[in-house]
C-alpha cells in the first residue's frame, strides 16, 4: 500500500509488464513451411558412363547465400545411364518453385552427343509432373527458368 501511495505508477507498470509477458508467452510459434516431396528422374536413350548430374535437395536459406556459393547447395552425382537404367533421387523442399532443379550432361567435352532424344529428365513435385526435358547433350528440369 505504501508503494502505491508514493509510487502509483509502479503497480500499473508492473501489471503491464506481467500482462505483456503473458501475451508473449502465449504467442504461437513461428509457422513451419509446408514441405513438398520432390522426385528427380534422369535417363538416357543409350548407354552413357558417368553422366554428370547436378541437383538440388535442400532449400538454400536465401538467394544471396545461394549465389555466393551455388555448388554448396547443388550436389553432383555421376551415374551410368541407359535404356531402363534411370537415376532417381527423392528430396523434400519447402520452395520447389524456386529451388527444385536437376540437370544432366555429358561427362566430358570430347564425348559425342547422344542420338535423339538423348538425355531425358522428369521433375515431380507432390507426385505431379511439373517439368520434363530432353536433349542430345544434356537436359534441364526445373520450374524456375534458370
Short mmCIF file of C-alpha atoms in Angstrom, two decimals:
data_model
loop_
_atom_site.label_atom_id
_atom_site.label_comp_id
_atom_site.label_asym_id
_atom_site.label_seq_id
_atom_site.Cartn_x
_atom_site.Cartn_y
_atom_site.Cartn_z
CA UNK A 1 0.00 0.00 0.00
CA UNK A 2 2.80 2.35 0.87
CA UNK A 3 4.34 1.81 -2.57
CA UNK A 4 1.07 2.66 -4.30
CA UNK A 5 0.72 5.86 -2.34
CA UNK A 6 4.20 7.09 -3.13
CA UNK A 7 4.68 5.38 -6.50
CA UNK A 8 1.25 4.72 -8.03
CA UNK A 9 2.78 4.25 -11.49
CA UNK A 10 4.89 1.31 -10.23
CA UNK A 11 1.92 -1.01 -9.75
CA UNK A 12 0.46 -0.01 -13.11
CA UNK A 13 3.82 -0.55 -14.81
CA UNK A 14 4.31 -3.91 -13.11
CA UNK A 15 0.81 -5.01 -14.08
CA UNK A 16 1.56 -4.00 -17.66
CA UNK A 17 4.82 -5.96 -17.59
CA UNK A 18 3.05 -9.09 -16.31
CA UNK A 19 0.36 -8.72 -18.99
CA UNK A 20 2.95 -8.25 -21.74
CA UNK A 21 4.93 -11.29 -20.62
CA UNK A 22 1.76 -13.39 -20.52
CA UNK A 23 0.87 -12.31 -24.06
CA UNK A 24 4.38 -13.04 -25.32
CA UNK A 25 4.39 -16.46 -23.65
CA UNK A 26 1.07 -17.29 -25.29
CA UNK A 27 2.19 -16.17 -28.78
CA UNK A 28 2.15 -19.07 -31.25
CA UNK A 29 5.43 -20.47 -32.52
CA UNK A 30 6.53 -19.40 -35.99
CA UNK A 31 4.71 -21.47 -38.58
CA UNK A 32 6.80 -24.11 -40.31
CA UNK A 33 6.77 -24.06 -44.12
CA UNK A 34 4.84 -26.73 -45.98
CA UNK A 35 7.31 -29.32 -47.21
CA UNK A 36 6.97 -30.82 -50.69
CA UNK A 37 8.08 -34.22 -51.96
CA UNK A 38 10.35 -33.81 -54.98
CA UNK A 39 11.38 -36.66 -57.27
CA UNK A 40 14.07 -36.29 -59.93
CA UNK A 41 14.38 -38.94 -62.65
CA UNK A 42 17.16 -38.82 -65.24
CA UNK A 43 17.76 -41.27 -68.06
CA UNK A 44 19.32 -41.73 -71.47
CA UNK A 45 18.22 -43.41 -74.68
CA UNK A 46 21.60 -45.15 -74.99
CA UNK A 47 24.25 -46.30 -72.56
CA UNK A 48 26.37 -43.48 -71.16
CA UNK A 49 29.01 -43.98 -68.47
CA UNK A 50 29.50 -41.39 -65.74
CA UNK A 51 26.86 -38.89 -66.80
CA UNK A 52 27.20 -35.66 -64.80
CA UNK A 53 24.09 -34.84 -62.74
CA UNK A 54 23.58 -31.72 -60.63
CA UNK A 55 20.50 -31.41 -58.43
CA UNK A 56 19.07 -29.51 -55.51
CA UNK A 57 18.00 -31.48 -52.44
CA UNK A 58 17.91 -28.65 -49.85
CA UNK A 59 16.47 -25.16 -49.92
CA UNK A 60 19.20 -22.52 -49.73
CA UNK A 61 18.42 -20.04 -46.93
CA UNK A 62 18.20 -17.16 -49.41
CA UNK A 63 19.28 -16.05 -52.88
CA UNK A 64 22.41 -14.25 -51.62
CA UNK A 65 23.79 -17.37 -49.93
CA UNK A 66 22.99 -19.47 -52.99
CA UNK A 67 24.59 -17.06 -55.47
CA UNK A 68 27.70 -16.72 -53.28
CA UNK A 69 28.35 -20.48 -53.48
CA UNK A 70 25.82 -22.35 -55.68
CA UNK A 71 27.77 -25.62 -55.54
CA UNK A 72 27.26 -25.75 -51.78
CA UNK A 73 23.54 -26.18 -52.49
CA UNK A 74 23.84 -28.11 -55.77
CA UNK A 75 25.47 -31.50 -55.23
CA UNK A 76 26.93 -33.50 -58.09
CA UNK A 77 26.49 -37.19 -58.86
CA UNK A 78 27.91 -39.38 -61.58
CA UNK A 79 25.71 -42.16 -62.88
CA UNK A 80 25.72 -44.80 -65.57
CA UNK A 81 22.56 -44.23 -67.58
CA UNK A 82 20.87 -46.10 -70.37
CA UNK A 83 17.59 -47.59 -71.51
CA UNK A 84 15.81 -48.93 -68.41
CA UNK A 85 18.67 -47.64 -66.22
CA UNK A 86 17.50 -44.30 -64.75
CA UNK A 87 18.97 -42.29 -61.90
CA UNK A 88 16.31 -41.34 -59.33
CA UNK A 89 16.58 -39.07 -56.30
CA UNK A 90 13.86 -38.11 -53.85
CA UNK A 91 14.11 -34.95 -51.76
CA UNK A 92 11.97 -32.68 -49.62
CA UNK A 93 11.91 -28.95 -50.35
CA UNK A 94 9.95 -26.06 -48.85
CA UNK A 95 10.08 -23.96 -52.04
CA UNK A 96 10.31 -26.24 -55.09
CA UNK A 97 9.08 -23.41 -57.35
CA UNK A 98 12.33 -21.59 -56.55
CA UNK A 99 14.82 -24.39 -55.92
CA UNK A 100 13.82 -27.74 -57.46
CA UNK A 101 16.27 -28.47 -60.29
CA UNK A 102 18.09 -31.34 -61.92
CA UNK A 103 20.45 -31.10 -64.88
CA UNK A 104 22.29 -33.90 -66.65
CA UNK A 105 25.04 -33.67 -69.21
CA UNK A 106 27.85 -35.43 -70.95
CA UNK A 107 30.85 -36.33 -68.78
CA UNK A 108 33.43 -34.54 -70.88
CA UNK A 109 33.93 -32.20 -73.82
CA UNK A 110 35.15 -34.98 -76.14
CA UNK A 111 32.05 -37.16 -75.69
CA UNK A 112 29.90 -37.25 -78.84
CA UNK A 113 26.27 -36.15 -78.48
CA UNK A 114 23.70 -38.89 -77.95
CA UNK A 115 21.16 -39.95 -80.55
CA UNK A 116 17.75 -38.22 -80.30
CA UNK A 117 16.22 -37.68 -77.81
CA UNK A 118 19.38 -38.39 -75.81
CA UNK A 119 19.19 -37.43 -72.17
CA UNK A 120 15.77 -37.19 -70.58
CA UNK A 121 14.66 -35.82 -67.23
CA UNK A 122 11.46 -35.55 -65.26
CA UNK A 123 10.70 -33.42 -62.20
CA UNK A 124 7.76 -34.32 -59.97
CA UNK A 125 6.50 -32.26 -57.04
CA UNK A 126 4.00 -33.93 -54.73
CA UNK A 127 3.63 -36.69 -57.36
CA UNK A 128 2.68 -34.27 -60.16
CA UNK A 129 4.95 -33.95 -63.20
CA UNK A 130 5.91 -30.26 -63.35
CA UNK A 131 8.80 -30.36 -65.84
CA UNK A 132 10.35 -32.60 -68.48
CA UNK A 133 13.19 -32.08 -70.91
CA UNK A 134 15.41 -33.95 -73.34
CA UNK A 135 18.50 -33.20 -75.38
CA UNK A 136 21.38 -34.83 -77.17
CA UNK A 137 23.99 -33.08 -74.99
CA UNK A 138 22.01 -32.68 -71.80
CA UNK A 139 18.65 -31.94 -70.18
CA UNK A 140 17.43 -29.50 -67.51
CA UNK A 141 14.27 -29.96 -65.46
CA UNK A 142 13.21 -27.03 -63.30
CA UNK A 143 10.10 -24.99 -62.55
CA UNK A 144 12.11 -21.77 -62.39
CA UNK A 145 13.74 -20.59 -65.62
CA UNK A 146 17.49 -20.60 -65.00
#
